[in-house]
C-alpha cells in the first residue's frame, strides 16, 4: 500500500506557507540553517517533498524567507519593548530597546544567525521584503539614540553605530557562552548610560 503524507491539497495557500514556515523555524532552532533542506521542512510539516518548492523555489529562497521572518520577529520584539517603555526617560527607553534586541537574539540564536549570515542576507543588497524591515529597525534605533544623546549633539549616526555594535556583540558573546545571560541588562544599561553621559543631555 502506498503511504502518502498529508498533501498540500489539504491546505489553503496561506495555511501551507504558514505550516512550512513553522516547520522550518522548528528545524532552524534545532540545528541551525547550514544543513537545513526543503525536504526536511516538508517532512516536518507532513506534506509531500515537492510542496515547499511551490512557494520557495529552492533552498536559497527558503533561507531568505526565514531571514525576513526572523527579522520581522526581532523588530516586533523591539517595538513591543518601546511601547511598554512609553513615557519613560530616554535612558530607560534606550535600555528597553537594547535589552529587547539582545534578549531576542539570545532566545533565538539560530534565527538571529540567519539574519546576519552574509551569504543569505548580502550586505547592502537586501531583498524586497528585507529592505523595509532593515529601514524600520534603523529608524527606531536612530530615533531612540537621538533622544538619548540630545538633539543638540549633531549627527547621531556614530552613536547609533556604537550602541548597535555594543548590543549586537554582547548578544553574540552571551550566545557563545562567553558572557553570562545575567549580564545582558546591566551591560546594556552601562552602554546607554555612557552614551547619555558623554556630554549630551539624556532625556
Short mmCIF file of N, CA and C in Angstrom, two decimals, residues 66-167:
data_model
loop_
_atom_site.label_atom_id
_atom_site.label_comp_id
_atom_site.label_asym_id
_atom_site.label_seq_id
_atom_site.Cartn_x
_atom_site.Cartn_y
_atom_site.Cartn_z
N UNK A 66 13.15 32.77 5.71
CA UNK A 66 13.39 32.63 7.15
C UNK A 66 14.06 33.87 7.72
N UNK A 67 15.04 34.41 7.00
CA UNK A 67 15.73 35.61 7.47
C UNK A 67 14.77 36.78 7.57
N UNK A 68 13.90 36.93 6.58
CA UNK A 68 12.92 38.01 6.59
C UNK A 68 11.94 37.85 7.74
N UNK A 69 11.45 36.62 7.93
CA UNK A 69 10.50 36.37 9.02
C UNK A 69 11.16 36.57 10.37
N UNK A 70 12.42 36.14 10.50
CA UNK A 70 13.15 36.32 11.75
C UNK A 70 13.36 37.80 12.04
N UNK A 71 13.72 38.56 11.01
CA UNK A 71 13.92 40.00 11.19
C UNK A 71 12.62 40.68 11.60
N UNK A 72 11.52 40.23 11.04
CA UNK A 72 10.22 40.78 11.40
C UNK A 72 9.92 40.53 12.88
N UNK A 73 10.27 39.34 13.35
CA UNK A 73 10.04 38.99 14.76
C UNK A 73 10.96 39.80 15.68
N UNK A 74 12.20 39.97 15.27
CA UNK A 74 13.14 40.77 16.05
C UNK A 74 12.66 42.22 16.14
N UNK A 75 12.21 42.75 15.03
CA UNK A 75 11.70 44.12 15.00
C UNK A 75 10.47 44.25 15.89
N UNK A 76 9.57 43.27 15.83
CA UNK A 76 8.36 43.30 16.65
C UNK A 76 8.69 43.29 18.13
N UNK A 77 9.71 42.52 18.51
CA UNK A 77 10.12 42.47 19.91
C UNK A 77 10.62 43.84 20.38
N UNK A 78 11.36 44.53 19.53
CA UNK A 78 11.86 45.86 19.89
C UNK A 78 10.73 46.88 19.96
N UNK A 79 9.81 46.81 19.01
CA UNK A 79 8.68 47.73 19.01
C UNK A 79 7.82 47.54 20.26
N UNK A 80 7.62 46.28 20.64
CA UNK A 80 6.83 45.99 21.84
C UNK A 80 7.52 46.53 23.08
N UNK A 81 8.83 46.41 23.14
CA UNK A 81 9.59 46.92 24.29
C UNK A 81 9.48 48.43 24.39
N UNK A 82 9.57 49.11 23.25
CA UNK A 82 9.44 50.57 23.26
C UNK A 82 8.03 50.99 23.65
N UNK A 83 7.04 50.22 23.23
CA UNK A 83 5.66 50.54 23.60
C UNK A 83 5.47 50.41 25.11
N UNK A 84 6.07 49.38 25.69
CA UNK A 84 5.97 49.20 27.14
C UNK A 84 6.71 50.30 27.90
N UNK A 85 7.73 50.86 27.27
CA UNK A 85 8.52 51.92 27.91
C UNK A 85 8.01 53.31 27.57
N UNK A 86 6.85 53.39 26.97
CA UNK A 86 6.27 54.69 26.61
C UNK A 86 6.16 55.56 27.86
N UNK A 87 6.65 56.78 27.77
CA UNK A 87 6.59 57.70 28.89
C UNK A 87 7.82 57.67 29.78
N UNK A 88 8.67 56.67 29.60
CA UNK A 88 9.91 56.59 30.39
C UNK A 88 10.92 57.59 29.84
N UNK A 89 11.99 57.85 30.60
CA UNK A 89 13.00 58.78 30.11
C UNK A 89 13.84 58.12 29.01
N UNK A 90 14.68 58.91 28.39
CA UNK A 90 15.42 58.45 27.21
C UNK A 90 16.36 57.29 27.51
N UNK A 91 16.96 57.31 28.69
CA UNK A 91 17.87 56.21 29.05
C UNK A 91 17.10 54.91 29.17
N UNK A 92 15.97 54.95 29.86
CA UNK A 92 15.18 53.73 30.06
C UNK A 92 14.64 53.19 28.73
N UNK A 93 14.27 54.08 27.83
CA UNK A 93 13.78 53.63 26.53
C UNK A 93 14.92 53.00 25.72
N UNK A 94 16.09 53.58 25.81
CA UNK A 94 17.24 53.00 25.10
C UNK A 94 17.61 51.65 25.68
N UNK A 95 17.56 51.54 27.00
CA UNK A 95 17.85 50.26 27.65
C UNK A 95 16.81 49.23 27.24
N UNK A 96 15.55 49.63 27.22
CA UNK A 96 14.48 48.71 26.83
C UNK A 96 14.70 48.18 25.41
N UNK A 97 15.11 49.08 24.52
CA UNK A 97 15.36 48.68 23.14
C UNK A 97 16.54 47.71 23.07
N UNK A 98 17.62 48.04 23.75
CA UNK A 98 18.80 47.18 23.72
C UNK A 98 18.57 45.83 24.35
N UNK A 99 17.84 45.79 25.45
CA UNK A 99 17.55 44.52 26.12
C UNK A 99 16.63 43.67 25.25
N UNK A 100 15.69 44.30 24.56
CA UNK A 100 14.81 43.55 23.66
C UNK A 100 15.61 42.91 22.53
N UNK A 101 16.54 43.67 21.98
CA UNK A 101 17.38 43.17 20.88
C UNK A 101 18.24 42.00 21.35
N UNK A 102 18.96 42.20 22.44
CA UNK A 102 19.85 41.15 22.92
C UNK A 102 19.07 39.96 23.45
N UNK A 103 17.97 40.24 24.13
CA UNK A 103 17.16 39.15 24.68
C UNK A 103 16.59 38.26 23.60
N UNK A 104 16.09 38.88 22.52
CA UNK A 104 15.54 38.08 21.42
C UNK A 104 16.64 37.26 20.77
N UNK A 105 17.79 37.87 20.58
CA UNK A 105 18.91 37.16 19.95
C UNK A 105 19.34 35.95 20.76
N UNK A 106 19.42 36.11 22.07
CA UNK A 106 19.85 35.01 22.94
C UNK A 106 18.79 33.91 22.99
N UNK A 107 17.52 34.30 22.95
CA UNK A 107 16.44 33.32 22.98
C UNK A 107 16.29 32.59 21.65
N UNK A 108 16.75 33.23 20.57
CA UNK A 108 16.59 32.66 19.22
C UNK A 108 17.92 32.73 18.47
N UNK A 109 18.95 32.08 18.97
CA UNK A 109 20.29 32.26 18.39
C UNK A 109 20.42 31.85 16.94
N UNK A 110 19.75 30.78 16.53
CA UNK A 110 19.88 30.33 15.15
C UNK A 110 19.09 31.21 14.18
N UNK A 111 17.96 31.73 14.64
CA UNK A 111 17.21 32.68 13.83
C UNK A 111 17.99 33.98 13.69
N UNK A 112 18.62 34.40 14.78
CA UNK A 112 19.45 35.60 14.76
C UNK A 112 20.62 35.41 13.80
N UNK A 113 21.19 34.22 13.80
CA UNK A 113 22.35 33.94 12.94
C UNK A 113 21.99 34.01 11.47
N UNK A 114 20.81 33.53 11.10
CA UNK A 114 20.45 33.53 9.68
C UNK A 114 20.21 34.95 9.18
N UNK A 115 19.74 35.84 10.06
CA UNK A 115 19.54 37.23 9.66
C UNK A 115 20.86 37.86 9.22
N UNK A 116 21.91 37.55 9.96
CA UNK A 116 23.19 38.23 9.73
C UNK A 116 24.21 37.38 8.99
N UNK A 117 23.78 36.28 8.41
CA UNK A 117 24.67 35.49 7.56
C UNK A 117 24.83 36.22 6.23
N UNK A 118 26.02 36.71 5.90
CA UNK A 118 26.19 37.49 4.66
C UNK A 118 25.95 36.68 3.40
N UNK A 119 25.98 35.35 3.51
CA UNK A 119 25.67 34.51 2.35
C UNK A 119 24.17 34.45 2.10
N UNK A 120 23.38 34.75 3.13
CA UNK A 120 21.92 34.76 3.00
C UNK A 120 21.43 36.18 2.76
N UNK A 121 21.84 37.08 3.64
CA UNK A 121 21.46 38.49 3.52
C UNK A 121 22.71 39.28 3.14
N UNK A 122 22.89 39.47 1.87
CA UNK A 122 24.10 40.13 1.37
C UNK A 122 24.10 41.59 1.82
N UNK A 123 25.13 42.04 2.53
CA UNK A 123 25.18 43.43 2.99
C UNK A 123 25.01 44.42 1.84
N UNK A 124 24.10 45.36 2.03
CA UNK A 124 23.87 46.37 1.01
C UNK A 124 22.97 45.93 -0.11
N UNK A 125 22.53 44.67 -0.08
CA UNK A 125 21.66 44.14 -1.14
C UNK A 125 20.47 43.40 -0.53
N UNK A 126 19.66 44.08 0.26
CA UNK A 126 18.52 43.40 0.89
C UNK A 126 17.47 43.00 -0.13
N UNK A 127 16.72 41.97 0.20
CA UNK A 127 15.60 41.57 -0.65
C UNK A 127 14.50 42.62 -0.53
N UNK A 128 13.51 42.53 -1.41
CA UNK A 128 12.42 43.48 -1.37
C UNK A 128 11.67 43.48 -0.05
N UNK A 129 11.58 42.31 0.57
CA UNK A 129 10.90 42.20 1.86
C UNK A 129 11.80 42.62 3.02
N UNK A 130 13.09 42.35 2.90
CA UNK A 130 14.01 42.66 4.00
C UNK A 130 14.32 44.15 4.08
N UNK A 131 14.39 44.83 2.95
CA UNK A 131 14.75 46.25 2.92
C UNK A 131 13.94 47.11 3.87
N UNK A 132 12.59 47.06 3.82
CA UNK A 132 11.79 47.88 4.72
C UNK A 132 11.97 47.51 6.19
N UNK A 133 12.22 46.23 6.47
CA UNK A 133 12.45 45.80 7.85
C UNK A 133 13.74 46.40 8.40
N UNK A 134 14.78 46.37 7.57
CA UNK A 134 16.06 46.98 7.97
C UNK A 134 15.88 48.48 8.19
N UNK A 135 15.17 49.12 7.27
CA UNK A 135 14.97 50.57 7.37
C UNK A 135 14.22 50.94 8.64
N UNK A 136 13.20 50.16 8.99
CA UNK A 136 12.44 50.45 10.21
C UNK A 136 13.27 50.18 11.45
N UNK A 137 14.07 49.14 11.42
CA UNK A 137 14.96 48.85 12.55
C UNK A 137 15.95 50.00 12.75
N UNK A 138 16.50 50.49 11.65
CA UNK A 138 17.44 51.61 11.74
C UNK A 138 16.74 52.88 12.22
N UNK A 139 15.49 53.06 11.80
CA UNK A 139 14.75 54.27 12.19
C UNK A 139 14.50 54.30 13.69
N UNK A 140 14.02 53.19 14.25
CA UNK A 140 13.72 53.21 15.68
C UNK A 140 15.00 53.31 16.51
N UNK A 141 16.07 52.73 16.01
CA UNK A 141 17.35 52.86 16.72
C UNK A 141 17.81 54.31 16.69
N UNK A 142 17.79 54.92 15.50
CA UNK A 142 18.26 56.30 15.36
C UNK A 142 17.42 57.26 16.20
N UNK A 143 16.10 57.06 16.19
CA UNK A 143 15.21 57.92 16.97
C UNK A 143 15.48 57.79 18.46
N UNK A 144 15.66 56.56 18.91
CA UNK A 144 15.90 56.31 20.33
C UNK A 144 17.24 56.87 20.78
N UNK A 145 18.26 56.69 19.97
CA UNK A 145 19.59 57.17 20.34
C UNK A 145 19.68 58.69 20.25
N UNK A 146 18.99 59.27 19.29
CA UNK A 146 18.99 60.74 19.19
C UNK A 146 18.35 61.35 20.43
N UNK A 147 17.27 60.74 20.91
CA UNK A 147 16.64 61.22 22.14
C UNK A 147 17.58 61.03 23.33
N UNK A 148 18.39 59.99 23.28
CA UNK A 148 19.31 59.68 24.38
C UNK A 148 20.43 60.71 24.48
N UNK A 149 21.03 61.06 23.34
CA UNK A 149 22.20 61.95 23.37
C UNK A 149 21.82 63.41 23.23
N UNK A 150 20.57 63.68 22.82
CA UNK A 150 20.11 65.06 22.71
C UNK A 150 20.17 65.58 21.29
N UNK A 151 19.18 66.37 20.93
CA UNK A 151 19.10 66.89 19.57
C UNK A 151 20.21 67.87 19.25
N UNK A 152 20.87 68.41 20.29
CA UNK A 152 21.95 69.37 20.06
C UNK A 152 23.29 68.67 19.83
N UNK A 153 23.27 67.34 19.78
CA UNK A 153 24.52 66.59 19.64
C UNK A 153 24.95 66.42 18.19
N UNK A 154 24.17 66.97 17.28
CA UNK A 154 24.52 66.83 15.87
C UNK A 154 24.13 65.48 15.32
N UNK A 155 24.89 64.97 14.39
CA UNK A 155 24.60 63.69 13.76
C UNK A 155 24.76 62.56 14.77
N UNK A 156 23.66 61.86 15.02
CA UNK A 156 23.71 60.75 15.97
C UNK A 156 24.07 59.44 15.32
N UNK A 157 24.52 59.48 14.07
CA UNK A 157 24.82 58.24 13.36
C UNK A 157 25.89 57.40 14.04
N UNK A 158 26.96 58.04 14.50
CA UNK A 158 28.04 57.30 15.15
C UNK A 158 27.56 56.71 16.47
N UNK A 159 26.76 57.46 17.21
CA UNK A 159 26.22 56.95 18.47
C UNK A 159 25.34 55.74 18.22
N UNK A 160 24.59 55.76 17.13
CA UNK A 160 23.75 54.61 16.78
C UNK A 160 24.61 53.40 16.46
N UNK A 161 25.70 53.63 15.73
CA UNK A 161 26.61 52.53 15.39
C UNK A 161 27.24 51.96 16.66
N UNK A 162 27.64 52.84 17.57
CA UNK A 162 28.25 52.40 18.82
C UNK A 162 27.27 51.55 19.62
N UNK A 163 26.04 52.02 19.74
CA UNK A 163 25.06 51.29 20.54
C UNK A 163 24.72 49.95 19.90
N UNK A 164 24.51 49.95 18.58
CA UNK A 164 24.18 48.70 17.89
C UNK A 164 25.34 47.71 17.98
N UNK A 165 26.54 48.18 17.72
CA UNK A 165 27.71 47.30 17.78
C UNK A 165 27.85 46.69 19.17
N UNK A 166 27.59 47.49 20.18
CA UNK A 166 27.74 47.01 21.56
C UNK A 166 26.72 45.94 21.90
N UNK A 167 25.44 46.21 21.60
CA UNK A 167 24.42 45.23 21.97
C UNK A 167 24.49 43.99 21.09
#
